[in-house]
Amino acid sequence: MQTFFSEITALCRNEQFLHSVMEKYHYDPEEYPNLKRLAGEMIPCLETEAGWQDREIQETFPGRDQSFLAVGITLGKGIDELQEKYLQNGFLTESYMIEVLSSELLLESYRAYTEWVVVHRNLHVARLHFLGGEISETSEQKISSLLRLANLPMLLQELALPVTCNAAYCMIPKKSVVFYAELTKDAFTKCAGICLGCGRRDCSNRMEEKENFPLRFADMTDRPLSYGYARIFSKADVK
C-alpha cells in the first residue's frame, strides 16, 4: 500500500483547514479547541495506517483516449477505533467531529490523488467513477458493468488493500473509498477531483443548476444516512 498523502495528514495541524470545517458544519467558535484536539489525536492513526493503492485496468473502452485505474484510499482502522471509543463512552459530539474530519480528509484525498497521477503518470484524471452510483442510460454497457456494487469484493481483492466489506457492501475500515479514475491526455478535460471549488462550467460532470445557482453540494434530502452517521445518530436516540 502506498503511504498516505503527507499533505492531507498535515491538514490536521492546519488552522485554516480546521476553521473551514468549523464553518462548513456550523460549529460554534467555542468548539474549536475540541475539534483541534481531536484532529491531533487522528494524526498518529493516519501516519501509521492510512494509505492508498491503484491498479491499471487492462480492458479497453471505445471512445476513451486512455484506460481506467482502479483506486482505493483508506484512513485505516485506527480512526474507526478512535471514533468508536468516544461513541461507546457517550461523547457523541466528539464522535461526530471525527466523522466530519474524516469525510473532509477523504474529499481532499481525491484532489491529492489526481495531482499524483499528473506527476507520476504524465496523464490527467478526466473523471472519478464510483461503484453503485447512478448510471445514465447512455453510459456504455462496458463501463456500466464495471460500476456494479457487486464488484466491490473483487475490486478490493485486486487492490490488495487492508480493506474488506460485509454482505451489505459496507467497507471495513469505514473511512475507506474505492473508485475508478478515467484517464486522459487532455489537460483541459482534467477533473479537479471534487466539484466543490471547481470553476469549470463546461464540465460534463458538473451537477445540475437550480434557480441559476450551481449546486456545490449534493442534495442529500431524504437519502439514507451513511453507516458512520447512522451509528452516531441511532446512539443519540437511546434513552
PDB file of C-alpha atoms in Angstrom:
ATOM      1  CA  MET A   1       0.000   0.000   0.000  1.00  0.00           C
ATOM      2  CA  GLN A   2       1.260   3.456  -0.897  1.00  0.00           C
ATOM      3  CA  THR A   3       1.977   5.816   2.002  1.00  0.00           C
ATOM      4  CA  PHE A   4      -0.860   8.246   2.648  1.00  0.00           C
ATOM      5  CA  PHE A   5      -0.545  11.743   1.196  1.00  0.00           C
ATOM      6  CA  SER A   6       1.525  13.685   3.715  1.00  0.00           C
ATOM      7  CA  GLU A   7      -0.124  16.966   2.751  1.00  0.00           C
ATOM      8  CA  ILE A   8      -3.507  15.534   3.734  1.00  0.00           C
ATOM      9  CA  THR A   9      -2.290  14.381   7.153  1.00  0.00           C
ATOM     10  CA  ALA A  10      -0.767  17.844   7.603  1.00  0.00           C
ATOM     11  CA  LEU A  11      -4.253  19.366   7.287  1.00  0.00           C
ATOM     12  CA  CYS A  12      -4.971  18.104  10.806  1.00  0.00           C
ATOM     13  CA  ARG A  13      -2.474  20.729  12.009  1.00  0.00           C
ATOM     14  CA  ASN A  14      -3.654  23.424   9.573  1.00  0.00           C
ATOM     15  CA  GLU A  15      -5.748  26.051  11.358  1.00  0.00           C
ATOM     16  CA  GLN A  16      -7.223  27.372   8.098  1.00  0.00           C
ATOM     17  CA  PHE A  17      -8.466  23.889   7.212  1.00  0.00           C
ATOM     18  CA  LEU A  18      -9.883  23.319  10.700  1.00  0.00           C
ATOM     19  CA  HIS A  19     -11.689  26.659  10.647  1.00  0.00           C
ATOM     20  CA  SER A  20     -13.155  25.802   7.228  1.00  0.00           C
ATOM     21  CA  VAL A  21     -14.527  22.573   8.731  1.00  0.00           C
ATOM     22  CA  MET A  22     -15.989  24.606  11.615  1.00  0.00           C
ATOM     23  CA  GLU A  23     -17.730  26.922   9.154  1.00  0.00           C
ATOM     24  CA  LYS A  24     -18.977  24.185   6.826  1.00  0.00           C
ATOM     25  CA  TYR A  25     -20.562  22.178   9.648  1.00  0.00           C
ATOM     26  CA  HIS A  26     -21.800  25.246  11.562  1.00  0.00           C
ATOM     27  CA  TYR A  27     -19.858  24.710  14.763  1.00  0.00           C
ATOM     28  CA  ASP A  28     -19.773  27.496  17.324  1.00  0.00           C
ATOM     29  CA  PRO A  29     -16.352  29.151  17.834  1.00  0.00           C
ATOM     30  CA  GLU A  30     -16.016  27.735  21.346  1.00  0.00           C
ATOM     31  CA  GLU A  31     -15.948  24.236  19.844  1.00  0.00           C
ATOM     32  CA  TYR A  32     -12.665  24.921  18.031  1.00  0.00           C
ATOM     33  CA  PRO A  33     -10.299  23.672  20.794  1.00  0.00           C
ATOM     34  CA  ASN A  34     -12.200  20.372  20.904  1.00  0.00           C
ATOM     35  CA  LEU A  35     -12.057  19.943  17.118  1.00  0.00           C
ATOM     36  CA  LYS A  36      -8.352  20.810  17.071  1.00  0.00           C
ATOM     37  CA  ARG A  37      -7.615  18.305  19.844  1.00  0.00           C
ATOM     38  CA  LEU A  38      -9.439  15.515  18.004  1.00  0.00           C
ATOM     39  CA  ALA A  39      -7.643  16.316  14.758  1.00  0.00           C
ATOM     40  CA  GLY A  40      -4.376  15.951  16.672  1.00  0.00           C
ATOM     41  CA  GLU A  41      -5.467  12.559  18.000  1.00  0.00           C
ATOM     42  CA  MET A  42      -6.151  11.404  14.433  1.00  0.00           C
ATOM     43  CA  ILE A  43      -2.618  12.159  13.210  1.00  0.00           C
ATOM     44  CA  PRO A  44      -0.854   9.062  14.685  1.00  0.00           C
ATOM     45  CA  CYS A  45      -3.545   6.828  13.177  1.00  0.00           C
ATOM     46  CA  LEU A  46      -3.110   8.411   9.746  1.00  0.00           C
ATOM     47  CA  GLU A  47       0.675   8.229   9.885  1.00  0.00           C
ATOM     48  CA  THR A  48       0.721   4.515  10.727  1.00  0.00           C
ATOM     49  CA  GLU A  49      -2.346   3.035   8.995  1.00  0.00           C
ATOM     50  CA  ALA A  50      -3.679   5.308   6.235  1.00  0.00           C
ATOM     51  CA  GLY A  51      -2.711   4.673   2.641  1.00  0.00           C
ATOM     52  CA  TRP A  52      -3.860   4.098  -0.902  1.00  0.00           C
ATOM     53  CA  GLN A  53      -3.305   1.895  -3.925  1.00  0.00           C
ATOM     54  CA  ASP A  54      -4.157   1.879  -7.618  1.00  0.00           C
ATOM     55  CA  ARG A  55      -4.106  -0.713 -10.369  1.00  0.00           C
ATOM     56  CA  GLU A  56      -4.264  -0.356 -14.146  1.00  0.00           C
ATOM     57  CA  ILE A  57      -7.345  -1.808 -15.823  1.00  0.00           C
ATOM     58  CA  GLN A  58      -6.230  -3.824 -18.837  1.00  0.00           C
ATOM     59  CA  GLU A  59      -9.565  -3.590 -20.634  1.00  0.00           C
ATOM     60  CA  THR A  60     -10.023  -1.023 -23.393  1.00  0.00           C
ATOM     61  CA  PHE A  61     -13.059   1.228 -23.665  1.00  0.00           C
ATOM     62  CA  PRO A  62     -14.172   2.529 -27.086  1.00  0.00           C
ATOM     63  CA  GLY A  63     -14.239   6.307 -27.329  1.00  0.00           C
ATOM     64  CA  ARG A  64     -11.764   6.776 -24.463  1.00  0.00           C
ATOM     65  CA  ASP A  65      -8.267   8.003 -25.307  1.00  0.00           C
ATOM     66  CA  GLN A  66      -6.859   6.236 -22.252  1.00  0.00           C
ATOM     67  CA  SER A  67      -7.809   3.431 -19.902  1.00  0.00           C
ATOM     68  CA  PHE A  68      -9.022   3.383 -16.314  1.00  0.00           C
ATOM     69  CA  LEU A  69      -7.282   2.983 -12.976  1.00  0.00           C
ATOM     70  CA  ALA A  70      -8.868   1.200 -10.035  1.00  0.00           C
ATOM     71  CA  VAL A  71      -8.151   3.238  -6.906  1.00  0.00           C
ATOM     72  CA  GLY A  72      -8.614   2.632  -3.189  1.00  0.00           C
ATOM     73  CA  ILE A  73      -7.968   5.029  -0.306  1.00  0.00           C
ATOM     74  CA  THR A  74      -8.325   4.241   3.409  1.00  0.00           C
ATOM     75  CA  LEU A  75      -7.753   6.237   6.586  1.00  0.00           C
ATOM     76  CA  GLY A  76      -7.154   2.985   8.454  1.00  0.00           C
ATOM     77  CA  LYS A  77      -8.811   1.104  11.279  1.00  0.00           C
ATOM     78  CA  GLY A  78      -7.318   3.366  13.957  1.00  0.00           C
ATOM     79  CA  ILE A  79      -9.705   6.184  13.024  1.00  0.00           C
ATOM     80  CA  ASP A  80     -12.674   3.811  13.391  1.00  0.00           C
ATOM     81  CA  GLU A  81     -11.398   2.665  16.780  1.00  0.00           C
ATOM     82  CA  LEU A  82     -10.877   6.241  17.961  1.00  0.00           C
ATOM     83  CA  GLN A  83     -14.397   7.209  16.898  1.00  0.00           C
ATOM     84  CA  GLU A  84     -15.879   4.080  18.471  1.00  0.00           C
ATOM     85  CA  LYS A  85     -14.113   4.807  21.773  1.00  0.00           C
ATOM     86  CA  TYR A  86     -15.796   8.209  22.039  1.00  0.00           C
ATOM     87  CA  LEU A  87     -19.130   6.784  20.892  1.00  0.00           C
ATOM     88  CA  GLN A  88     -19.140   3.967  23.459  1.00  0.00           C
ATOM     89  CA  ASN A  89     -18.361   6.451  26.247  1.00  0.00           C
ATOM     90  CA  GLY A  90     -21.280   8.670  25.250  1.00  0.00           C
ATOM     91  CA  PHE A  91     -19.248  11.506  23.718  1.00  0.00           C
ATOM     92  CA  LEU A  92     -21.458  11.951  20.654  1.00  0.00           C
ATOM     93  CA  THR A  93     -20.110  15.399  19.750  1.00  0.00           C
ATOM     94  CA  GLU A  94     -16.546  14.133  19.635  1.00  0.00           C
ATOM     95  CA  SER A  95     -17.558  11.038  17.652  1.00  0.00           C
ATOM     96  CA  TYR A  96     -19.355  13.181  15.091  1.00  0.00           C
ATOM     97  CA  MET A  97     -16.388  15.571  14.841  1.00  0.00           C
ATOM     98  CA  ILE A  98     -14.140  12.638  13.926  1.00  0.00           C
ATOM     99  CA  GLU A  99     -16.712  11.674  11.278  1.00  0.00           C
ATOM    100  CA  VAL A 100     -16.742  15.103   9.630  1.00  0.00           C
ATOM    101  CA  LEU A 101     -12.955  15.479   9.815  1.00  0.00           C
ATOM    102  CA  SER A 102     -12.541  12.069   8.172  1.00  0.00           C
ATOM    103  CA  SER A 103     -15.022  12.985   5.437  1.00  0.00           C
ATOM    104  CA  GLU A 104     -13.165  16.184   4.648  1.00  0.00           C
ATOM    105  CA  LEU A 105      -9.793  14.404   4.589  1.00  0.00           C
ATOM    106  CA  LEU A 106     -11.155  11.848   2.116  1.00  0.00           C
ATOM    107  CA  LEU A 107     -12.529  14.635  -0.073  1.00  0.00           C
ATOM    108  CA  GLU A 108      -9.113  16.278  -0.100  1.00  0.00           C
ATOM    109  CA  SER A 109      -7.563  12.894  -0.915  1.00  0.00           C
ATOM    110  CA  TYR A 110      -9.369  12.818  -4.267  1.00  0.00           C
ATOM    111  CA  ARG A 111      -7.620  16.025  -5.263  1.00  0.00           C
ATOM    112  CA  ALA A 112      -4.276  14.786  -3.954  1.00  0.00           C
ATOM    113  CA  TYR A 113      -4.589  11.600  -5.980  1.00  0.00           C
ATOM    114  CA  THR A 114      -5.442  13.402  -9.231  1.00  0.00           C
ATOM    115  CA  GLU A 115      -2.356  15.577  -8.725  1.00  0.00           C
ATOM    116  CA  TRP A 116      -0.232  12.464  -8.103  1.00  0.00           C
ATOM    117  CA  VAL A 117      -1.391  10.993 -11.418  1.00  0.00           C
ATOM    118  CA  VAL A 118      -0.248  14.097 -13.288  1.00  0.00           C
ATOM    119  CA  VAL A 119       3.229  13.991 -11.749  1.00  0.00           C
ATOM    120  CA  HIS A 120       3.874  10.249 -11.841  1.00  0.00           C
ATOM    121  CA  ARG A 121       1.934   9.078 -14.890  1.00  0.00           C
ATOM    122  CA  ASN A 122       2.047  12.199 -17.057  1.00  0.00           C
ATOM    123  CA  LEU A 123      -1.714  11.877 -17.571  1.00  0.00           C
ATOM    124  CA  HIS A 124      -4.805  13.583 -16.196  1.00  0.00           C
ATOM    125  CA  VAL A 125      -7.890  12.236 -14.463  1.00  0.00           C
ATOM    126  CA  ALA A 126     -10.905  13.072 -16.595  1.00  0.00           C
ATOM    127  CA  ARG A 127     -13.489  11.739 -14.162  1.00  0.00           C
ATOM    128  CA  LEU A 128     -13.945   9.711 -10.990  1.00  0.00           C
ATOM    129  CA  HIS A 129     -16.414   6.822 -11.283  1.00  0.00           C
ATOM    130  CA  PHE A 130     -17.828   5.357  -8.059  1.00  0.00           C
ATOM    131  CA  LEU A 131     -19.339   1.899  -7.675  1.00  0.00           C
ATOM    132  CA  GLY A 132     -23.052   1.807  -7.083  1.00  0.00           C
ATOM    133  CA  GLY A 133     -23.582   5.350  -8.334  1.00  0.00           C
ATOM    134  CA  GLU A 134     -26.321   6.385 -10.695  1.00  0.00           C
ATOM    135  CA  ILE A 135     -25.528   5.268 -14.220  1.00  0.00           C
ATOM    136  CA  SER A 136     -27.135   7.110 -17.110  1.00  0.00           C
ATOM    137  CA  GLU A 137     -28.963   5.195 -19.827  1.00  0.00           C
ATOM    138  CA  THR A 138     -26.446   6.471 -22.368  1.00  0.00           C
ATOM    139  CA  SER A 139     -23.447   5.072 -20.498  1.00  0.00           C
ATOM    140  CA  GLU A 140     -21.517   2.401 -22.319  1.00  0.00           C
ATOM    141  CA  GLN A 141     -22.523  -1.070 -21.229  1.00  0.00           C
ATOM    142  CA  LYS A 142     -18.933  -1.999 -20.526  1.00  0.00           C
ATOM    143  CA  ILE A 143     -18.434   0.881 -18.109  1.00  0.00           C
ATOM    144  CA  SER A 144     -21.832   0.289 -16.501  1.00  0.00           C
ATOM    145  CA  SER A 145     -20.953  -3.326 -15.731  1.00  0.00           C
ATOM    146  CA  LEU A 146     -17.681  -2.161 -14.180  1.00  0.00           C
ATOM    147  CA  LEU A 147     -19.524   0.041 -11.691  1.00  0.00           C
ATOM    148  CA  ARG A 148     -21.868  -2.569 -10.262  1.00  0.00           C
ATOM    149  CA  LEU A 149     -21.754  -2.606  -6.475  1.00  0.00           C
ATOM    150  CA  ALA A 150     -21.492  -6.393  -6.545  1.00  0.00           C
ATOM    151  CA  ASN A 151     -17.973  -5.962  -7.957  1.00  0.00           C
ATOM    152  CA  LEU A 152     -16.724  -4.387  -4.705  1.00  0.00           C
ATOM    153  CA  PRO A 153     -15.287  -7.543  -3.069  1.00  0.00           C
ATOM    154  CA  MET A 154     -13.382  -8.425  -6.237  1.00  0.00           C
ATOM    155  CA  LEU A 155     -12.092  -4.864  -6.601  1.00  0.00           C
ATOM    156  CA  LEU A 156     -10.841  -4.767  -3.012  1.00  0.00           C
ATOM    157  CA  GLN A 157      -9.036  -8.047  -3.569  1.00  0.00           C
ATOM    158  CA  GLU A 158      -7.384  -6.731  -6.733  1.00  0.00           C
ATOM    159  CA  LEU A 159      -6.215  -3.580  -4.969  1.00  0.00           C
ATOM    160  CA  ALA A 160      -4.688  -5.629  -2.127  1.00  0.00           C
ATOM    161  CA  LEU A 161      -5.713  -3.025   0.443  1.00  0.00           C
ATOM    162  CA  PRO A 162      -6.213  -3.868   4.136  1.00  0.00           C
ATOM    163  CA  VAL A 163      -9.904  -3.237   3.490  1.00  0.00           C
ATOM    164  CA  THR A 164     -12.787  -5.696   3.361  1.00  0.00           C
ATOM    165  CA  CYS A 165     -16.545  -5.360   3.003  1.00  0.00           C
ATOM    166  CA  ASN A 166     -19.517  -7.096   4.572  1.00  0.00           C
ATOM    167  CA  ALA A 167     -22.564  -8.609   2.879  1.00  0.00           C
ATOM    168  CA  ALA A 168     -24.158  -5.154   2.623  1.00  0.00           C
ATOM    169  CA  TYR A 169     -21.013  -3.796   0.860  1.00  0.00           C
ATOM    170  CA  CYS A 170     -20.065  -1.587   3.814  1.00  0.00           C
ATOM    171  CA  MET A 171     -16.283  -1.259   3.802  1.00  0.00           C
ATOM    172  CA  ILE A 172     -14.153  -2.040   6.846  1.00  0.00           C
ATOM    173  CA  PRO A 173     -12.392   0.202   7.892  1.00  0.00           C
ATOM    174  CA  LYS A 174     -15.368   2.503   7.340  1.00  0.00           C
ATOM    175  CA  LYS A 175     -13.259   5.526   6.354  1.00  0.00           C
ATOM    176  CA  SER A 176     -12.335   3.972   3.016  1.00  0.00           C
ATOM    177  CA  VAL A 177     -13.287   4.697  -0.597  1.00  0.00           C
ATOM    178  CA  VAL A 178     -12.793   2.926  -3.909  1.00  0.00           C
ATOM    179  CA  PHE A 179     -13.395   4.278  -7.394  1.00  0.00           C
ATOM    180  CA  TYR A 180     -12.246   4.134 -10.993  1.00  0.00           C
ATOM    181  CA  ALA A 181     -10.205   7.018 -12.361  1.00  0.00           C
ATOM    182  CA  GLU A 182     -10.745   7.633 -16.063  1.00  0.00           C
ATOM    183  CA  LEU A 183      -7.518   8.900 -17.638  1.00  0.00           C
ATOM    184  CA  THR A 184      -6.931  11.368 -20.424  1.00  0.00           C
ATOM    185  CA  LYS A 185      -4.000  13.073 -22.136  1.00  0.00           C
ATOM    186  CA  ASP A 186      -6.005  16.284 -22.475  1.00  0.00           C
ATOM    187  CA  ALA A 187      -5.202  18.690 -19.653  1.00  0.00           C
ATOM    188  CA  PHE A 188      -8.294  20.755 -20.474  1.00  0.00           C
ATOM    189  CA  THR A 189     -10.652  17.922 -19.586  1.00  0.00           C
ATOM    190  CA  LYS A 190      -8.910  17.039 -16.332  1.00  0.00           C
ATOM    191  CA  CYS A 191     -11.039  16.671 -13.221  1.00  0.00           C
ATOM    192  CA  ALA A 192     -10.481  18.719 -10.068  1.00  0.00           C
ATOM    193  CA  GLY A 193     -11.288  15.630  -8.037  1.00  0.00           C
ATOM    194  CA  ILE A 194     -14.280  17.157  -6.286  1.00  0.00           C
ATOM    195  CA  CYS A 195     -16.820  19.624  -7.668  1.00  0.00           C
ATOM    196  CA  LEU A 196     -16.559  21.985  -4.714  1.00  0.00           C
ATOM    197  CA  GLY A 197     -14.358  24.911  -5.683  1.00  0.00           C
ATOM    198  CA  CYS A 198     -14.059  23.897  -9.330  1.00  0.00           C
ATOM    199  CA  GLY A 199     -14.810  26.770 -11.689  1.00  0.00           C
ATOM    200  CA  ARG A 200     -15.264  24.762 -14.898  1.00  0.00           C
ATOM    201  CA  ARG A 201     -18.784  25.457 -16.139  1.00  0.00           C
ATOM    202  CA  ASP A 202     -18.304  23.391 -19.316  1.00  0.00           C
ATOM    203  CA  CYS A 203     -17.602  20.139 -17.471  1.00  0.00           C
ATOM    204  CA  SER A 204     -19.855  17.222 -18.418  1.00  0.00           C
ATOM    205  CA  ASN A 205     -19.647  16.007 -14.813  1.00  0.00           C
ATOM    206  CA  ARG A 206     -20.997  19.285 -13.434  1.00  0.00           C
ATOM    207  CA  MET A 207     -24.014  18.943 -11.185  1.00  0.00           C
ATOM    208  CA  GLU A 208     -27.316  20.406 -12.363  1.00  0.00           C
ATOM    209  CA  GLU A 209     -28.143  24.007 -11.520  1.00  0.00           C
ATOM    210  CA  LYS A 210     -31.237  25.193  -9.698  1.00  0.00           C
ATOM    211  CA  GLU A 211     -32.500  28.765  -9.971  1.00  0.00           C
ATOM    212  CA  ASN A 212     -29.314  29.752 -11.795  1.00  0.00           C
ATOM    213  CA  PHE A 213     -27.129  28.867  -8.811  1.00  0.00           C
ATOM    214  CA  PRO A 214     -24.674  25.979  -9.146  1.00  0.00           C
ATOM    215  CA  LEU A 215     -25.145  23.169  -6.665  1.00  0.00           C
ATOM    216  CA  ARG A 216     -21.847  22.816  -4.856  1.00  0.00           C
ATOM    217  CA  PHE A 217     -23.045  20.045  -2.588  1.00  0.00           C
ATOM    218  CA  ALA A 218     -25.142  17.031  -3.496  1.00  0.00           C
ATOM    219  CA  ASP A 219     -28.776  17.248  -2.386  1.00  0.00           C
ATOM    220  CA  MET A 220     -28.932  14.706   0.462  1.00  0.00           C
ATOM    221  CA  THR A 221     -32.609  15.342   1.330  1.00  0.00           C
ATOM    222  CA  ASP A 222     -34.468  12.129   2.126  1.00  0.00           C
ATOM    223  CA  ARG A 223     -31.383   9.986   1.462  1.00  0.00           C
ATOM    224  CA  PRO A 224     -30.397   7.310   3.996  1.00  0.00           C
ATOM    225  CA  LEU A 225     -27.572   8.135   6.375  1.00  0.00           C
ATOM    226  CA  SER A 226     -24.203   6.536   5.777  1.00  0.00           C
ATOM    227  CA  TYR A 227     -23.151   3.807   8.194  1.00  0.00           C
ATOM    228  CA  GLY A 228     -20.976   6.187  10.238  1.00  0.00           C
ATOM    229  CA  TYR A 229     -23.673   8.833  10.597  1.00  0.00           C
ATOM    230  CA  ALA A 230     -26.361   6.224  11.327  1.00  0.00           C
ATOM    231  CA  ARG A 231     -24.254   4.755  14.136  1.00  0.00           C
ATOM    232  CA  ILE A 232     -23.919   8.156  15.792  1.00  0.00           C
ATOM    233  CA  PHE A 233     -27.494   9.334  15.455  1.00  0.00           C
ATOM    234  CA  SER A 234     -29.048   5.984  16.362  1.00  0.00           C
ATOM    235  CA  LYS A 235     -26.903   6.060  19.522  1.00  0.00           C
ATOM    236  CA  ALA A 236     -28.228   9.514  20.316  1.00  0.00           C
ATOM    237  CA  ASP A 237     -31.792   8.179  20.278  1.00  0.00           C
ATOM    238  CA  VAL A 238     -31.093   5.735  23.098  1.00  0.00           C
ATOM    239  CA  LYS A 239     -32.550   6.960  26.386  1.00  0.00           C
TER     240      LYS A 239
END
